[in-house]
mmCIF file of C-alpha atoms in Angstrom:
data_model
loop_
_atom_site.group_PDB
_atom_site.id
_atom_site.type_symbol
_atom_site.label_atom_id
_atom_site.label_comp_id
_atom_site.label_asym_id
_atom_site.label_seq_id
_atom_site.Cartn_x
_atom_site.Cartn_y
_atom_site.Cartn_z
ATOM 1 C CA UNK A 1 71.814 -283.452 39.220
ATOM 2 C CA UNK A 2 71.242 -279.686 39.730
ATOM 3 C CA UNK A 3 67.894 -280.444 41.817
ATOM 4 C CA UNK A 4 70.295 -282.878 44.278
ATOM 5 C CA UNK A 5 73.257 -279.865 44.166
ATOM 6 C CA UNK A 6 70.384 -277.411 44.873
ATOM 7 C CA UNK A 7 68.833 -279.472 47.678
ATOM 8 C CA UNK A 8 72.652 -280.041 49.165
ATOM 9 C CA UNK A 9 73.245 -276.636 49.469
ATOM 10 C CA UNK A 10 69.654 -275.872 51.339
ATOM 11 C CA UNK A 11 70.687 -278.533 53.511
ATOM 12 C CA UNK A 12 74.123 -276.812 54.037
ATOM 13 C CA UNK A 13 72.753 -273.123 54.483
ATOM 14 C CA UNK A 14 69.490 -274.441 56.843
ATOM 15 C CA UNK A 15 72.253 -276.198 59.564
ATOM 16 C CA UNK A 16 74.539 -274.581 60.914
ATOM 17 C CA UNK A 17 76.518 -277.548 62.502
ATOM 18 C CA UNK A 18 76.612 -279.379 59.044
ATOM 19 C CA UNK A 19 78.265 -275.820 57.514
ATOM 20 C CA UNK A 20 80.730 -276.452 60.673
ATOM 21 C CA UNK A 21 81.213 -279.783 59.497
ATOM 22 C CA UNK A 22 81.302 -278.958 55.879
ATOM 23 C CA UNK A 23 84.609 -276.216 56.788
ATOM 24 C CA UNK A 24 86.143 -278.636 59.358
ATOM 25 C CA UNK A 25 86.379 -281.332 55.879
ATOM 26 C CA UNK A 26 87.492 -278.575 53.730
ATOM 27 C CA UNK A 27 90.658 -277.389 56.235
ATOM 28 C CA UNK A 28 91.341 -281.095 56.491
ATOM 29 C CA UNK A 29 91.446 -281.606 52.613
ATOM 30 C CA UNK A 30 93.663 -278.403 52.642
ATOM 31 C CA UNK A 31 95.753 -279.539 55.523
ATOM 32 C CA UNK A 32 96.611 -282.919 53.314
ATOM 33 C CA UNK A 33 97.154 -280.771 50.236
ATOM 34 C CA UNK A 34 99.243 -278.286 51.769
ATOM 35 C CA UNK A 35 101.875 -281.362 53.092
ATOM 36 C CA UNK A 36 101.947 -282.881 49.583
ATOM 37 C CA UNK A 37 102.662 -279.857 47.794
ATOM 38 C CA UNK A 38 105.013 -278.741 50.550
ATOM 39 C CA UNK A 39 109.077 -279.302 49.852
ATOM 40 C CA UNK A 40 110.441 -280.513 52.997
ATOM 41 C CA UNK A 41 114.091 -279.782 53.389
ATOM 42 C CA UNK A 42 115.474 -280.860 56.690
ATOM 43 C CA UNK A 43 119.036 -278.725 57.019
ATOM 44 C CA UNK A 44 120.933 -281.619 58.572
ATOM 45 C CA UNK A 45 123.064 -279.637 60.637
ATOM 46 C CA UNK A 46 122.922 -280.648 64.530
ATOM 47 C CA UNK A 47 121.601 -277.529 66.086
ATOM 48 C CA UNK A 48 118.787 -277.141 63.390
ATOM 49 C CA UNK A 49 117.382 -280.237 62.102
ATOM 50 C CA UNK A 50 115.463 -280.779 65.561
ATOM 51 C CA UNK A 51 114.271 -277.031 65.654
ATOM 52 C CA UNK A 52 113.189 -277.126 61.552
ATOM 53 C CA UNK A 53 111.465 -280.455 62.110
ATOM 54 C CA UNK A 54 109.582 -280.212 65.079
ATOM 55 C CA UNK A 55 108.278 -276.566 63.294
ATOM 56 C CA UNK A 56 107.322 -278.280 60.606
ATOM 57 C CA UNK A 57 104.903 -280.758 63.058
ATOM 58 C CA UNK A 58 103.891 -278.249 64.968
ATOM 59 C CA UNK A 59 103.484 -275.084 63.664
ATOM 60 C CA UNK A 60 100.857 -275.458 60.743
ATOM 61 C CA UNK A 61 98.394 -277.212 63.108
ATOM 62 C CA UNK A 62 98.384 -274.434 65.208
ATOM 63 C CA UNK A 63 97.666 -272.227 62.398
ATOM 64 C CA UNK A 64 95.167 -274.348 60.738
ATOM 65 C CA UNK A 65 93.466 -274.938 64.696
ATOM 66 C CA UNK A 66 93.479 -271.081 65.003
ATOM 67 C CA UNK A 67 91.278 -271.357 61.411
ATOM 68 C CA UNK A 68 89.060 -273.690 62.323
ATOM 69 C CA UNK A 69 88.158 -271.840 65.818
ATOM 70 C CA UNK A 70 87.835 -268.693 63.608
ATOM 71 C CA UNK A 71 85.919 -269.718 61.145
ATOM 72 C CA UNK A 72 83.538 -271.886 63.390
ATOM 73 C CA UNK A 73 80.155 -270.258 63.907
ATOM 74 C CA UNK A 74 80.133 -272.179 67.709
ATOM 75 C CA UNK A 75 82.814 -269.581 68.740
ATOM 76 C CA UNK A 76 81.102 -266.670 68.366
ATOM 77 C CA UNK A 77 77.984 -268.241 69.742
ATOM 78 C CA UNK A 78 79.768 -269.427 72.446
ATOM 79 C CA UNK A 79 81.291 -265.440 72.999
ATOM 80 C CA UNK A 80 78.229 -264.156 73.206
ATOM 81 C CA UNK A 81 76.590 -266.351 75.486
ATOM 82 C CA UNK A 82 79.618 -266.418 77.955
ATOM 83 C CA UNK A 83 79.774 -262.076 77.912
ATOM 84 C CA UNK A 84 76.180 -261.600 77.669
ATOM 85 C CA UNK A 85 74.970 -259.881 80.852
ATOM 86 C CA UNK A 86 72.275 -262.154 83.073
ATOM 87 C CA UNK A 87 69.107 -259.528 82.195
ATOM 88 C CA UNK A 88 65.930 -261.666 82.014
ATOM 89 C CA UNK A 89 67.724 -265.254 80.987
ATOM 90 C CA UNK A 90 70.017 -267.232 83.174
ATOM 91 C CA UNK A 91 73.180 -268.200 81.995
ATOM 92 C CA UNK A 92 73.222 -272.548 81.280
ATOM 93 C CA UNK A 93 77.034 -273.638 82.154
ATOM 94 C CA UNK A 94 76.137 -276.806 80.157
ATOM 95 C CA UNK A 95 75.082 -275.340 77.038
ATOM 96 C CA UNK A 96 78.430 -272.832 76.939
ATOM 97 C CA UNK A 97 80.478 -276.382 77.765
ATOM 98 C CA UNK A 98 78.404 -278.478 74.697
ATOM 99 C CA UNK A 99 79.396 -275.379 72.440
ATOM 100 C CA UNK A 100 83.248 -275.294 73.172
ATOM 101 C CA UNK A 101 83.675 -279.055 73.321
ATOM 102 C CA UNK A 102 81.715 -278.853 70.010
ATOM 103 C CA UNK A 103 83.933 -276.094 68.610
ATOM 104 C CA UNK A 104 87.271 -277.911 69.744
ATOM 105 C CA UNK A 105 86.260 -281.163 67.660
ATOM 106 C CA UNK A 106 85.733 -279.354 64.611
ATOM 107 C CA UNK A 107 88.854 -277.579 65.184
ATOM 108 C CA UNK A 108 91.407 -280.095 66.167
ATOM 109 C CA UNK A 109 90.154 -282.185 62.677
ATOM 110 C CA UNK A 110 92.440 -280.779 60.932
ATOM 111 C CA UNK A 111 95.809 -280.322 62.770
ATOM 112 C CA UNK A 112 94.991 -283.758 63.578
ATOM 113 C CA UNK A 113 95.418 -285.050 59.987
ATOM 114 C CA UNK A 114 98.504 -282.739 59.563
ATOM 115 C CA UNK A 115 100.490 -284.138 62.552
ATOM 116 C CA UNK A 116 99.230 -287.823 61.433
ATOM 117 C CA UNK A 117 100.605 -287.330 58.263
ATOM 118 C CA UNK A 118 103.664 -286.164 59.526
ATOM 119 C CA UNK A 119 103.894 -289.187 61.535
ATOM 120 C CA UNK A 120 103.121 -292.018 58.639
ATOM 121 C CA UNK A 121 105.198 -290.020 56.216
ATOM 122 C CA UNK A 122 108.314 -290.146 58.785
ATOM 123 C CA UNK A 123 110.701 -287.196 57.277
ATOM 124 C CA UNK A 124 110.071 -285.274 60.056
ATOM 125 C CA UNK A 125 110.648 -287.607 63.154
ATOM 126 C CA UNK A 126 113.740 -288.511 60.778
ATOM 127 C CA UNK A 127 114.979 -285.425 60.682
ATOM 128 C CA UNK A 128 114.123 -284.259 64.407
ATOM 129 C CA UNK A 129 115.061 -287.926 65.898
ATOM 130 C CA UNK A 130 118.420 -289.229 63.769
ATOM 131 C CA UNK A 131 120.793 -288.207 65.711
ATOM 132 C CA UNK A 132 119.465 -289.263 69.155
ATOM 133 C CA UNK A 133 119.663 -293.196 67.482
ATOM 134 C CA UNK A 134 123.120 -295.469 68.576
ATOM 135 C CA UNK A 135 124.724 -295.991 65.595
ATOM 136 C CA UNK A 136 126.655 -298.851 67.158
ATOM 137 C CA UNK A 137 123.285 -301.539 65.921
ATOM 138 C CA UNK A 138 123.833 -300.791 62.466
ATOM 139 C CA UNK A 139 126.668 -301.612 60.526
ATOM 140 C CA UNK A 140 128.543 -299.822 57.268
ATOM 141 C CA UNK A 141 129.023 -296.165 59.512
ATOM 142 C CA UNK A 142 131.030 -293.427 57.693
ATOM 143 C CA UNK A 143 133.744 -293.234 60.183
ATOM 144 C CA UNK A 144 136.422 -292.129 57.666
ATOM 145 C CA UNK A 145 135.058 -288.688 56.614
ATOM 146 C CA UNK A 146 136.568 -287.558 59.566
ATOM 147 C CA UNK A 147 133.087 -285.855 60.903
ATOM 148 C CA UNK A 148 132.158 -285.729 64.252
ATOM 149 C CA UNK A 149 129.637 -288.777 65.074
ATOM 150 C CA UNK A 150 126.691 -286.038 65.544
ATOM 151 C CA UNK A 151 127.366 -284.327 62.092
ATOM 152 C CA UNK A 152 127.177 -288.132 60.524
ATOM 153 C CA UNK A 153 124.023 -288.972 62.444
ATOM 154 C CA UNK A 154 122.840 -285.371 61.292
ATOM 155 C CA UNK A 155 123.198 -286.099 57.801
ATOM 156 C CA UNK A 156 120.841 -289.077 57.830
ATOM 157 C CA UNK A 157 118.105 -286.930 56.467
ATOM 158 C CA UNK A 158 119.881 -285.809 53.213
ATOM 159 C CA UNK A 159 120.457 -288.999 51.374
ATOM 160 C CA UNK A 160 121.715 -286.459 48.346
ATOM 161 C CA UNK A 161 125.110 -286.601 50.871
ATOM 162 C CA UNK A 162 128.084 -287.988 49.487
ATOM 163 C CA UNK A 163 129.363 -289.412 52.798
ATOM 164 C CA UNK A 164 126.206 -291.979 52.109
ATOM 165 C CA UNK A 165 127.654 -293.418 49.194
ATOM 166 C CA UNK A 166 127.769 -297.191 48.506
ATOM 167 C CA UNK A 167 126.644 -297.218 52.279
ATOM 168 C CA UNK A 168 123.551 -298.695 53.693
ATOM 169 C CA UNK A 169 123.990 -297.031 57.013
ATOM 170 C CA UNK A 170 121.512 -293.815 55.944
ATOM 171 C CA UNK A 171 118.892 -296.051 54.985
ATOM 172 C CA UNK A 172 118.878 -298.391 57.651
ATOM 173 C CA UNK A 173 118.914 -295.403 59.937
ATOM 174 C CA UNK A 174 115.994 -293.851 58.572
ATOM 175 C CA UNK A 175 113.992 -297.122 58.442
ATOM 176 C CA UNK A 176 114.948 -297.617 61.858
ATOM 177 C CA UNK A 177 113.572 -293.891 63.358
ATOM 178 C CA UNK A 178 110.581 -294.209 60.493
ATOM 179 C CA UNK A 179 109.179 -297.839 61.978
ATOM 180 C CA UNK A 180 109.779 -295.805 65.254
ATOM 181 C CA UNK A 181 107.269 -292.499 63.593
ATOM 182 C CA UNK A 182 104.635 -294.922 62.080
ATOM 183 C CA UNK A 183 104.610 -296.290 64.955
ATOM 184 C CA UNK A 184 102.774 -293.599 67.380
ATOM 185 C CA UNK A 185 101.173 -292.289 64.309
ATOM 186 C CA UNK A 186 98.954 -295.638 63.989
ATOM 187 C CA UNK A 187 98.858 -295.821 67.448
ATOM 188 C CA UNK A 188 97.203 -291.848 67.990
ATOM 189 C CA UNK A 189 94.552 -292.728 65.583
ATOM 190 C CA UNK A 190 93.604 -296.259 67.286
ATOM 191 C CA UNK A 191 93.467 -294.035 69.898
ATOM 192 C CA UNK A 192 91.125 -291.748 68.618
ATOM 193 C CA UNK A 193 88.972 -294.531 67.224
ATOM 194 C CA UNK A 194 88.854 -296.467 69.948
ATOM 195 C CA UNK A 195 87.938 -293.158 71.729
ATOM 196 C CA UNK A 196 85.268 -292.367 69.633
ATOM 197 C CA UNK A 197 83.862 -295.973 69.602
ATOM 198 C CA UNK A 198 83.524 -296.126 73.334
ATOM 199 C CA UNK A 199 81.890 -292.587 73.633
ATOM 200 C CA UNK A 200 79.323 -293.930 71.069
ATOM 201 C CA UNK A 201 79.078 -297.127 72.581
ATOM 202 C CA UNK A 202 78.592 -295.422 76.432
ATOM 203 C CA UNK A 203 76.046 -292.335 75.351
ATOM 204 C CA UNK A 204 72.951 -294.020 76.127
ATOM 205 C CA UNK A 205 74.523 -295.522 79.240
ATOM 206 C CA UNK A 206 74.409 -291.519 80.755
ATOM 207 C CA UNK A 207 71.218 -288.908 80.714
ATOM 208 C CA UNK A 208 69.847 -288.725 77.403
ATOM 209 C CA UNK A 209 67.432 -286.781 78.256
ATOM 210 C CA UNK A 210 70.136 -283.957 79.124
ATOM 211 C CA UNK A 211 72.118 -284.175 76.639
ATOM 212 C CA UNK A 212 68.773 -283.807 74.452
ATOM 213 C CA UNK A 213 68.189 -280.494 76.374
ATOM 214 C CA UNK A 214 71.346 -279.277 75.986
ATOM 215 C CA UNK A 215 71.921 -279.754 72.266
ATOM 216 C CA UNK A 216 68.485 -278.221 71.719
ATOM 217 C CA UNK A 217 69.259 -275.073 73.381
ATOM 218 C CA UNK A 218 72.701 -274.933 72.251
ATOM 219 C CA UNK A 219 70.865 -274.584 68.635
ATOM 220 C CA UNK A 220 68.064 -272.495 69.754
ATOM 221 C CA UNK A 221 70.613 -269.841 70.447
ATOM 222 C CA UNK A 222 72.589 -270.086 67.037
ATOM 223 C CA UNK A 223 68.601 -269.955 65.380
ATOM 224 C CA UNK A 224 67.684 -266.464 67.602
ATOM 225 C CA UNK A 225 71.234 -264.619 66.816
ATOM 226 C CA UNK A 226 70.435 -265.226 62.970
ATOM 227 C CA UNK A 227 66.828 -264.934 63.222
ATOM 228 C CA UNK A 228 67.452 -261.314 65.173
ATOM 229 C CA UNK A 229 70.508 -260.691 62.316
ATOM 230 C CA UNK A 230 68.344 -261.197 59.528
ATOM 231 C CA UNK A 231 65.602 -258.882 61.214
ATOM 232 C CA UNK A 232 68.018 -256.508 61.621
ATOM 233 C CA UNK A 233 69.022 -256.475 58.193
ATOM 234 C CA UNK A 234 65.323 -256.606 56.779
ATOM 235 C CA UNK A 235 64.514 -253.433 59.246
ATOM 236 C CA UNK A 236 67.968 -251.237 58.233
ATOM 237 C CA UNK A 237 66.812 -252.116 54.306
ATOM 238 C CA UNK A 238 63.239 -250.524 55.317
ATOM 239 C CA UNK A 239 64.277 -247.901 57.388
ATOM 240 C CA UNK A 240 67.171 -246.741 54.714
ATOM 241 C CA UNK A 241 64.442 -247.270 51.756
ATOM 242 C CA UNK A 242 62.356 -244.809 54.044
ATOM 243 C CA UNK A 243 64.473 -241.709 55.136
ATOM 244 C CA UNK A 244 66.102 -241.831 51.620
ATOM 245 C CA UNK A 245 62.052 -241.168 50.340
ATOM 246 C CA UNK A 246 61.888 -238.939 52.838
ATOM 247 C CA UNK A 247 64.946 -236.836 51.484
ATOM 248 C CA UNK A 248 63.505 -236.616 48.148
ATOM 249 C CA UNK A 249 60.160 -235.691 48.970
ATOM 250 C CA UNK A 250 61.321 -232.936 51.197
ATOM 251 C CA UNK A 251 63.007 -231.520 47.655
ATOM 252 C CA UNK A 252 59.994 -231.372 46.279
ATOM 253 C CA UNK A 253 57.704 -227.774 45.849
ATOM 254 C CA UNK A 254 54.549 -227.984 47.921
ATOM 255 C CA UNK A 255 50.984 -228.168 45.818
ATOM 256 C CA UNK A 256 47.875 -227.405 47.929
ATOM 257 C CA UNK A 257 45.025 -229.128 46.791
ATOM 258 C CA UNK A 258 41.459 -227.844 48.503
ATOM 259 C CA UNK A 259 38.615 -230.148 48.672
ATOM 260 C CA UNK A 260 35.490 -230.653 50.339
ATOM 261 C CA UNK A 261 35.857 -233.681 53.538
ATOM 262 C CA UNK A 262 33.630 -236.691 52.280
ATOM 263 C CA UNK A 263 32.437 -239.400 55.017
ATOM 264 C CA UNK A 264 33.027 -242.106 51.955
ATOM 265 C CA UNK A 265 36.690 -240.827 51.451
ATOM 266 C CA UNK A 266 38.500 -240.698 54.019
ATOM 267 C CA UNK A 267 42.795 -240.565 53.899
ATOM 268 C CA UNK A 268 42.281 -243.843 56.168
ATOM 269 C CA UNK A 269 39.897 -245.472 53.759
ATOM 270 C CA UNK A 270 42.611 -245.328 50.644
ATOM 271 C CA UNK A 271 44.967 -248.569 50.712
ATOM 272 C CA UNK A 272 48.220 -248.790 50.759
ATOM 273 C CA UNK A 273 50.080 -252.285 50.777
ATOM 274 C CA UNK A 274 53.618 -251.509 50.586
ATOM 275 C CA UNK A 275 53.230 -248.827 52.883
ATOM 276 C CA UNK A 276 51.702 -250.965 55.849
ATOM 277 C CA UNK A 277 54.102 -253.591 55.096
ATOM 278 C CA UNK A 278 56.577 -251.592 55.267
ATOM 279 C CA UNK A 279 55.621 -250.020 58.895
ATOM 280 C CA UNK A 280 55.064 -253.781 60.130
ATOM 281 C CA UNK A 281 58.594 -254.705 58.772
ATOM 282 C CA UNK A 282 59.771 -251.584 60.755
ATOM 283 C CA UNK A 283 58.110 -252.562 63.641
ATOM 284 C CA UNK A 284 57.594 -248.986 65.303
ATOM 285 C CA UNK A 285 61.416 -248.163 65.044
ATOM 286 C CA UNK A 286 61.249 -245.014 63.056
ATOM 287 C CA UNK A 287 64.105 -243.104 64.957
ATOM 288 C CA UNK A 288 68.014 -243.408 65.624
ATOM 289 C CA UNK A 289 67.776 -243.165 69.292
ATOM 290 C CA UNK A 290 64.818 -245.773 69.243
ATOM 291 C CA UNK A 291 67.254 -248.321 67.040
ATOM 292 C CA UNK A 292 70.067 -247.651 69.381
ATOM 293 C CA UNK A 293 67.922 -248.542 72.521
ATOM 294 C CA UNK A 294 66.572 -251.707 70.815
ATOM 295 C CA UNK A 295 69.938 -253.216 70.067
ATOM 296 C CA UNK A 296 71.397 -252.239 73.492
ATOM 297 C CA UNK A 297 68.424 -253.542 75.438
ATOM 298 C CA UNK A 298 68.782 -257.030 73.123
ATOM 299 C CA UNK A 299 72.781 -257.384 74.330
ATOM 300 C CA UNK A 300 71.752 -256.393 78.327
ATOM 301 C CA UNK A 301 68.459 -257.740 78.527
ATOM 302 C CA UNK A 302 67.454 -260.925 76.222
ATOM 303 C CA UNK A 303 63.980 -261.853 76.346
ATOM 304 C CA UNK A 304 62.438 -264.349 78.711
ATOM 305 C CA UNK A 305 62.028 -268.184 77.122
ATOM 306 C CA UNK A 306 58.756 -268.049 77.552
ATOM 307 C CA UNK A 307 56.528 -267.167 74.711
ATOM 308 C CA UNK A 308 53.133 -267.642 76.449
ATOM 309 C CA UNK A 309 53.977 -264.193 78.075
ATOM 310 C CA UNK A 310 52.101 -261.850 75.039
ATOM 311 C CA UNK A 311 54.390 -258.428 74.244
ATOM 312 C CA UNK A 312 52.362 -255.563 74.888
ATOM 313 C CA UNK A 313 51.852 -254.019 71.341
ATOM 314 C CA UNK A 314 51.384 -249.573 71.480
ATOM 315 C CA UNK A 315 48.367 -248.808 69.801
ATOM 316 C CA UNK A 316 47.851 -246.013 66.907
ATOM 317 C CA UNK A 317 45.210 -243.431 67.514
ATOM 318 C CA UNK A 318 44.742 -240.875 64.739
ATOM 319 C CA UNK A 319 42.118 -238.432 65.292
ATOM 320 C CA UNK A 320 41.041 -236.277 62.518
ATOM 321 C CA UNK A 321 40.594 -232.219 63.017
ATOM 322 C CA UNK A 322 38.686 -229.367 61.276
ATOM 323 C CA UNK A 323 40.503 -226.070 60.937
ATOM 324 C CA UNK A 324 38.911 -224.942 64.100
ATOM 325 C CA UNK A 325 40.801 -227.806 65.623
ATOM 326 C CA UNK A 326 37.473 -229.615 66.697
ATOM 327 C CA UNK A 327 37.964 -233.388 66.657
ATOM 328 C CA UNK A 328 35.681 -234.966 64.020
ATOM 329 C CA UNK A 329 36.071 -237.944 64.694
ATOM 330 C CA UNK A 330 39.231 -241.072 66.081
ATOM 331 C CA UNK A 331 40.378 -244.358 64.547
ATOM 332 C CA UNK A 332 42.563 -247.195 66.412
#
């Protein structure tokens, strides 16, 4: 079980559109917990219950859309690849439109499953809708509370009302404007399915081949912003691990120690693992202003996708001196 829970969540933190997937499920499953645990308590006064219901609808999936565009990692993708200045790379209008339509679907998961289950449950559309209904096709009205027809039709929600007793009017009502909410609720998600099933049904019918493109490059770009992130992070660990060295070696008192120069030992000729590791990992960034350059050049100027083109690599030349200052002799 743990080898299948471990090989889940490599799966999970290798793809970045099944971690979108895997938040766009959990804001749903929060969405539906959120309306069952929430009290709704429509006022059933005249100017209110419309206002109160239609914030109920409407409000949380806003909220919980907001969420799922924040949390998506397509948005900032999508940012940076809409700000980015041109530099060396061109700018693909159909990769930045596969990345939003990708982040809206994620996103409008959820609301959609809170205003559906607004819609099946029916309080709401009772509460908003009641008193728009002619109470002249149902029978057993409350006409000798003296209250305005509006107030009556108002108080449909709140079957608690005493004006409701030994009546049937309230709940024919609200079976009336609930047939009326399950109604468009069923018929939004037919919608949707029937949407979905022809857009599955028609993709092969259009380019393949571009859409292909198009999702590839769409993921190459989310794979080069971590790749460069996790470089980043790797080279700020080294180059933090270095100047902190640095500091406490410069407390230190110097020792001189003389010795004759040997051809078979030479400083050059004494390994050092870490150390070269270490400068490889920094990759010849050993100075503030150098960092600063890098990661301004990488946000004006992204590198060519072309990797046949070889970077030229600086070369090292250390050349070894007597005290006269005579070269003895040069290593690359």
């Amino acid at each position: 079980l743990m080898d299948r829970l471990k090989l889940v969540l490599q799966y999970f933190q290798s793809n970045s559109e099944s971690i979108s997937n895997g938040i766009c499920i959990i804001l749903s499953l929060i969405s539906v917990k959120l309306y069952t645990s929430f009290d709704f308590n429509c006022p059933c006064l005249p100017q209110y219950n419309k206002m109160y219901a239609l914030g109920v609808m409407l409000v949380p999936p806003i909220i919980l859309f907001l969420l799922g565009v924040l949390v998506s990692r397509h948005t900032g993708v999508l940012m940076e690849e809409w700000v980015r200045p041109l530099g060396n790379r061109t700018k693909n209008p159909a990769v930045v439109k596969f990345l939003l339509s990708s982040m809206l679907q994620r996103a409008l998961l959820a609301p959609m499953v809170w205003i559906l289950m607004t819609l099946l449950d029916g309080k709401c559309f009772i509460c908003a809708f009641s008193m728009n209904v002619n109470p002249k096709y149902f029978t057993g009205i409350p006409n000798s509370t003296g209250l305005e027809l509006i107030k009556i039709m108002a108080k449909v929600p709140c079957k608690e009302d005493v004006i409701f007793k030994n009546s049937s009017f309230r709940k024919a009502v609200s079976r009336y404007v609930r047939c009326y909410s399950q109604a468009i609720g069923w018929s939004i998600l037919l919608f949707f399915i029937f949407l979905g099933a022809v857009g599955r049904v028609l993709k092969p019918c259009f380019n393949h081949a571009t859409f292909l493109q198009t999702r590839y490059w769409s993921n190459y770009l989310d794979i080069e912003q971590k790749l460069f992130d996790e470089t980043c992070v790797l080279h700020a660990r080294d180059f933090a691990r270095k100047c902190v060295v640095q500091f406490f070696e410069s407390m230190r008192e110097d020792v001189t120690v003389r010795m004759p120069l040997s051809n078979a030992l030479r400083p050059s000729t004494i390994p050092n693992e870490y150390e070269e590791e270490e400068e490889e990992r920094l990759h010849g960034i050993t100075r503030q202003d150098q960092v600063d350059n890098l990661l301004q050049t990488w946000y004006e100027c992204k590198p060519e996708l072309d990797v046949t083109k070889m970077a030229y690599k600086p070369k090292v030349c250390i050349t070894w001196e007597d005290h006269n200052g005579k070269a003895l002799f040069s290593e690359v």
